XYZ file of C-alpha atoms in Angstrom:
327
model
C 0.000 0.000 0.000
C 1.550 3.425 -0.970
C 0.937 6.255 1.412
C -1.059 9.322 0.420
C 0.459 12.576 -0.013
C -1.973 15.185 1.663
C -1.298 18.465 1.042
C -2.779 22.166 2.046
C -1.191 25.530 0.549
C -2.272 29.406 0.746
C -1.794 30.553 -2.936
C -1.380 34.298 -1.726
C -2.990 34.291 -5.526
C -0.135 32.474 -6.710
C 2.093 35.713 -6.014
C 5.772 34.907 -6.883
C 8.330 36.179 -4.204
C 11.955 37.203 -4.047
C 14.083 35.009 -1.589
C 13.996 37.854 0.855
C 9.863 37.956 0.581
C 9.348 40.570 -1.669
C 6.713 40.167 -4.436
C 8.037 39.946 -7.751
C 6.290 40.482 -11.316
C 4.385 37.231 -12.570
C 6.366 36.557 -15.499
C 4.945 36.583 -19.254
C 3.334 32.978 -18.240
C 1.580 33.877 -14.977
C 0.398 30.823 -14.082
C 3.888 28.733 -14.639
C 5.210 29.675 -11.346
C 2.038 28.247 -10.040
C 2.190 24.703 -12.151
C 5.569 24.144 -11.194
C 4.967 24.682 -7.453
C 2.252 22.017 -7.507
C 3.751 19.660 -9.788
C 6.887 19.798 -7.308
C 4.359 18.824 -4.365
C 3.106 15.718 -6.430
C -0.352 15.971 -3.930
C -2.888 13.243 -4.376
C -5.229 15.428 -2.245
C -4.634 19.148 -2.633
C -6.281 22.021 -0.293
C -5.755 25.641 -1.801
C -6.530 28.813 -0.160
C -6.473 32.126 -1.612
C -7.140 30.854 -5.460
C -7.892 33.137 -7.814
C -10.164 32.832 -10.377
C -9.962 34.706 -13.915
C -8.385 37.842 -12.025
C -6.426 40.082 -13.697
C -3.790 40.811 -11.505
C -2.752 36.716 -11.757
C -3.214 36.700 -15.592
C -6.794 35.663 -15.261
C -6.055 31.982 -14.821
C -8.413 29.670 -13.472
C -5.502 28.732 -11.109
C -8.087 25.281 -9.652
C -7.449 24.083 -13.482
C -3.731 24.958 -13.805
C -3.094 23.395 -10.298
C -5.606 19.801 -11.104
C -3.555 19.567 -14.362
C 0.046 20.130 -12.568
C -1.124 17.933 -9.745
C -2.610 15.432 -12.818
C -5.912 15.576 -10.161
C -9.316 13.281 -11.500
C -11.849 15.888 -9.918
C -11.949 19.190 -8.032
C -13.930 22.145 -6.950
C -13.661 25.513 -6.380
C -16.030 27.512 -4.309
C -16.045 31.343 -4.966
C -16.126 32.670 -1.401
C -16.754 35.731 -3.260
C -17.194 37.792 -7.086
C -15.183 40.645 -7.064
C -12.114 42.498 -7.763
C -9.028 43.003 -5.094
C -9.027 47.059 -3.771
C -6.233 48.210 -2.271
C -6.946 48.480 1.194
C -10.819 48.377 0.919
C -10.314 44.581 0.666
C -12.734 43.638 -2.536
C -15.172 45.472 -5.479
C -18.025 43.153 -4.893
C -19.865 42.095 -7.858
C -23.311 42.961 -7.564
C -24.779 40.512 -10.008
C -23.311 37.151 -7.662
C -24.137 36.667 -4.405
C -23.438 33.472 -1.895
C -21.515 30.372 -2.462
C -21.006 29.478 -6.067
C -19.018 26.509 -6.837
C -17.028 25.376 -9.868
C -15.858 21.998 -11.463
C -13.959 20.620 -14.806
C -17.767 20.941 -16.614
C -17.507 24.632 -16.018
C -13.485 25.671 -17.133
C -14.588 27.888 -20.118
C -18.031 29.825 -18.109
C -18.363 32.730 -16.489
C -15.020 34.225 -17.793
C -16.150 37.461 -16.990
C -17.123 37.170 -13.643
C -13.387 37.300 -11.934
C -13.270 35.556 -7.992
C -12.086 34.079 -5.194
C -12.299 31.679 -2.636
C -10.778 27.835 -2.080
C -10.266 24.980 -3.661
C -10.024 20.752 -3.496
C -8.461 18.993 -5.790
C -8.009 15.187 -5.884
C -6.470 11.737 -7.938
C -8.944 9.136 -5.865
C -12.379 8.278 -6.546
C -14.837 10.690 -5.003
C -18.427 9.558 -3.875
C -19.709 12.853 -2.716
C -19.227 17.057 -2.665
C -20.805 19.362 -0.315
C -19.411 23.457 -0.134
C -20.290 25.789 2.117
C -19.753 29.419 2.609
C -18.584 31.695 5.886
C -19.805 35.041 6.885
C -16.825 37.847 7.144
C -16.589 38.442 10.704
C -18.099 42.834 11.032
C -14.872 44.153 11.369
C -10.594 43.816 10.249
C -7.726 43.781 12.389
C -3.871 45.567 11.079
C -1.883 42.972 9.798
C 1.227 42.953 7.796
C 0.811 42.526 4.046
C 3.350 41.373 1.690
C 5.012 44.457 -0.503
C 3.978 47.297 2.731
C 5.532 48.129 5.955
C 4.358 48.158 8.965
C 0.691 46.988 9.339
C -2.012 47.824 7.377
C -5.921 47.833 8.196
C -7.588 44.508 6.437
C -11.015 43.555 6.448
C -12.503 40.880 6.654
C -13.505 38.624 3.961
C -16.416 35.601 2.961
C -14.328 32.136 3.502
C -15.710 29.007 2.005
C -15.013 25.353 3.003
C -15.350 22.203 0.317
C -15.980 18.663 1.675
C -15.553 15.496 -0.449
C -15.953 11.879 0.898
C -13.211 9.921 -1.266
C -12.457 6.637 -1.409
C -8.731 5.284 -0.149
C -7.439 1.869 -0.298
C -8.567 1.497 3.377
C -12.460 2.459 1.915
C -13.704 5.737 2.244
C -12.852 9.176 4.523
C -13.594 12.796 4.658
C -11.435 15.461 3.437
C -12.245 19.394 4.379
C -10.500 22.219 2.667
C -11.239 25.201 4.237
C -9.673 29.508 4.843
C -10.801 30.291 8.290
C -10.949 34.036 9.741
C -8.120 35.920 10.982
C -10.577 37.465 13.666
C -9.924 35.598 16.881
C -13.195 33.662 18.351
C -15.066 34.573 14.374
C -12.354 31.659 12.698
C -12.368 29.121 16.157
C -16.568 29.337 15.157
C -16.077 28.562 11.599
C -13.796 26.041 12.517
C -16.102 24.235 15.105
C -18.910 24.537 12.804
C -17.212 22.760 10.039
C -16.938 19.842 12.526
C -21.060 19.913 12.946
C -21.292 20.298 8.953
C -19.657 17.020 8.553
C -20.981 15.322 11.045
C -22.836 12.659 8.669
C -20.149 12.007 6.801
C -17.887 8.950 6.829
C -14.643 9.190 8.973
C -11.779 9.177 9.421
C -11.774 13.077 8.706
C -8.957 15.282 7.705
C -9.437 18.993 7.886
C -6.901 21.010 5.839
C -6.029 24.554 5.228
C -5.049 27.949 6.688
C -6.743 28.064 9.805
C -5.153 31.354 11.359
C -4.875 29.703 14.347
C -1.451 28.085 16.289
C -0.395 25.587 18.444
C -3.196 23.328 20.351
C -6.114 25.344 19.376
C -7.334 24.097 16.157
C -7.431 20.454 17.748
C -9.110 21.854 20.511
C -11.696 23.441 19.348
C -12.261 20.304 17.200
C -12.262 17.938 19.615
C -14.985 20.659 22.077
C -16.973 20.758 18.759
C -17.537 16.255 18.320
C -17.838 16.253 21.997
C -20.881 18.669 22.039
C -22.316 16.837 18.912
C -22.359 13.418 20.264
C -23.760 14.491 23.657
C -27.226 14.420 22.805
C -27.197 11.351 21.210
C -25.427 9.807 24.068
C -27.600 10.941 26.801
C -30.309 9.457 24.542
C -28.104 6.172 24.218
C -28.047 6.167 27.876
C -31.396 6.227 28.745
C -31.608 3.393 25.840
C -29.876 1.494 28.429
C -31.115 1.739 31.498
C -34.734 1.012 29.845
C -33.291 -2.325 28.495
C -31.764 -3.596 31.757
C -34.671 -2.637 33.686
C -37.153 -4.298 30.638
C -34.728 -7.466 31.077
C -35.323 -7.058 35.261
C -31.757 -6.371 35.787
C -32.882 -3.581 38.286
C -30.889 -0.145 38.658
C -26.946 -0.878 38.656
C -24.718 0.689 41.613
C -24.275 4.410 40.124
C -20.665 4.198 39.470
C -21.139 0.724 36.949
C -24.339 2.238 35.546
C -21.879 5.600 34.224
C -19.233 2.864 33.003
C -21.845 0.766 31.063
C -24.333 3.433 29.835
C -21.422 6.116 28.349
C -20.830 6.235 24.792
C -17.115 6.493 23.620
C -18.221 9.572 21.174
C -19.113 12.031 24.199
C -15.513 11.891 25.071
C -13.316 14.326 22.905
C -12.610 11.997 19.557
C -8.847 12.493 19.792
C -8.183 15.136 17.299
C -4.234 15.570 16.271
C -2.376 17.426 14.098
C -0.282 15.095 11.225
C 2.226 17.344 10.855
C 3.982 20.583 13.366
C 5.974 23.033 11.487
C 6.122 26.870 10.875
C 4.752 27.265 7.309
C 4.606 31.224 7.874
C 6.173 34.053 6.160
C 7.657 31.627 3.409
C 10.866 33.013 3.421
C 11.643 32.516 6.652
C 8.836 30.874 8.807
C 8.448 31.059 12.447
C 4.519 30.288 12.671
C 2.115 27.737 12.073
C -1.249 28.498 10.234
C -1.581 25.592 8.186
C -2.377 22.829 9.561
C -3.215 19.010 8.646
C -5.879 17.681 11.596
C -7.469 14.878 11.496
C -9.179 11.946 13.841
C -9.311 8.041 13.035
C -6.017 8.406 11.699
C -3.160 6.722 14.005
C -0.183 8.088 14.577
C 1.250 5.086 13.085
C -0.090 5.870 9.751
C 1.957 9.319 9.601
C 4.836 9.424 7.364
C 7.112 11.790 5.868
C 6.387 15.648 6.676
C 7.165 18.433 4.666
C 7.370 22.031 4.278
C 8.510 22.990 1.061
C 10.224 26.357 0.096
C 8.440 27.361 -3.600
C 8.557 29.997 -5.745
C 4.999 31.500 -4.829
C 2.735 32.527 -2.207
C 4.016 34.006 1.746
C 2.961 30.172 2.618
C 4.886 27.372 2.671
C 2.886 24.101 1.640
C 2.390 21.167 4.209
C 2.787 18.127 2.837
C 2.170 14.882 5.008
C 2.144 11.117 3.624
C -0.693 9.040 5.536
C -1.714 5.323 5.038
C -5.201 5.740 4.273
């Protein structure tokens, strides 16, 4: 069995950068620095954040497409978080004539040309048995952060994020795979990030979550693992009492309190054992210190965790995570 390489990446629009971070000119190709990035990876699942879509300041590439041919990917989707231009400062030009989620495929490569966007994409080489796409409120106000090509900070707001789910099918049978571009309000993107965890809840694990979460250390898996917990807890207080009526139907009377909490608890009200695959700084590119990309996932073991990876590439403030898993 050969083990999967899983891989996230923040495009930064597929921005090409000088050694010392800088942003340099997309060359006469503008998406080649882009192709080459991904075909370096060689993903077999592929989470992009920040993709641009027909825009003219990245050539107006369909950058899903360039990266599913690079990557050599059987299906993918791209939800538009948003329809728009980039403003400097103001954040976007919103297109009037699209609102909400709008998601794109290989059936749609040569439509709505003239409506440029923005949002996230999956991208995949495995079977896939089911899509589902969702779309994120910006949180009402921006914080000063530093972007690439200003000093100091500047004032951002916030923007729409989207999140793509696909059940695919491994050599292990099937599992979920998120994509998703969280917040970088604190509390708005640890929201979005438990409610991604309800939003899947019906699908088939083991899960992997992927993507730029803007969020460090033990909080991602936290929040995860708070978020199954609080799902399952309903279901196992009704398991419980599912219990108790049996043993007393079968006249096995009321156990002693402390066996009655060992034999009536469900395993799924305890937190599901979240974990991150792979703990590296993938942030600024050039020289990273942080961690905002992360690979989480539960009902993988530890065991199943190969090689980790954080690439240096021609493009983006990002570094790609790349993690090989036995799935």
């Amino acid at each position: 069995m050969s083990p999967l390489r899983i891989a996230t990446f923040n495009l930064l629009h597929g921005q090409p950068l000088a050694a010392d971070g800088s942003p340099l000119p997309y060359p006469a190709e503008a998406a080649d620095p882009l192709q080459e990035a991904i075909a370096a990876l060689d993903p077999d699942v592929l989470a992009l954040q920040e993709v641009d879509r027909h825009q003219q300041r990245s050539g107006l590439t369909d950058q899903s497409a360039v990266a599913a041919k690079a990557m050599g990917a059987a299906d993918w989707r791209f939800a538009a978080a948003l329809h728009g231009r980039p403003a400097p400062v103001a954040g976007w030009l919103r297109d009037p004539a699209v609102t909400g989620l709008q998601v794109y495929g290989p059936d749609d490569l040569d439509t709505a040309t003239d409506r440029p966007s923005y949002g996230t994409a999956l991208l995949t080489r495995l079977p896939v048995h089911h899509w589902r796409a969702r779309r994120f409120a910006p949180a009402p106000f921006g914080l000063p952060l530093r972007v690439a090509g200003r000093r100091g900070l500047t004032p951002v707001p916030d923007e729409p994020r989207a999140a793509l789910a696909a059940v695919l099918e491994g050599e292990q049978g099937p599992f979920t795979v998120v994509a998703t571009h969280l917040s970088f309000v604190p509390g708005w993107n640890m929201a979005q990030l438990a409610g991604i965890r309800r939003w899947i809840a019906d699908l088939p694990r083991p899960y992997l979550v992927l993507g730029d979460f803007n969020l460090v250390g033990p909080v991602p898996r936290t929040v995860l693992g708070g978020a199954t917990a609080l799902d399952r807890a309903p279901a196992s207080r009704r398991r419980i009492r599912e219990l108790r009526a049996a043993r007393h139907a079968r006249g096995a009377g009321p156990a002693v309190p402390g066996a009655r909490r060992r034999r009536g608890r469900e395993p799924g009200a305890q937190l599901q054992g979240w974990h991150d695959l792979a703990r590296t700084p993938t942030y600024p590119s050039h020289r990273p210190t942080v961690q905002f990309d992360h690979v989480l996932a539960v009902g993988v073991p530890r065991t199943a965790v190969g090689t980790v990876a954080a690439p240096r590439v021609g493009v983006s403030d990002h570094r790609p995570l790349l993690v090989e898993v036995d799935l």
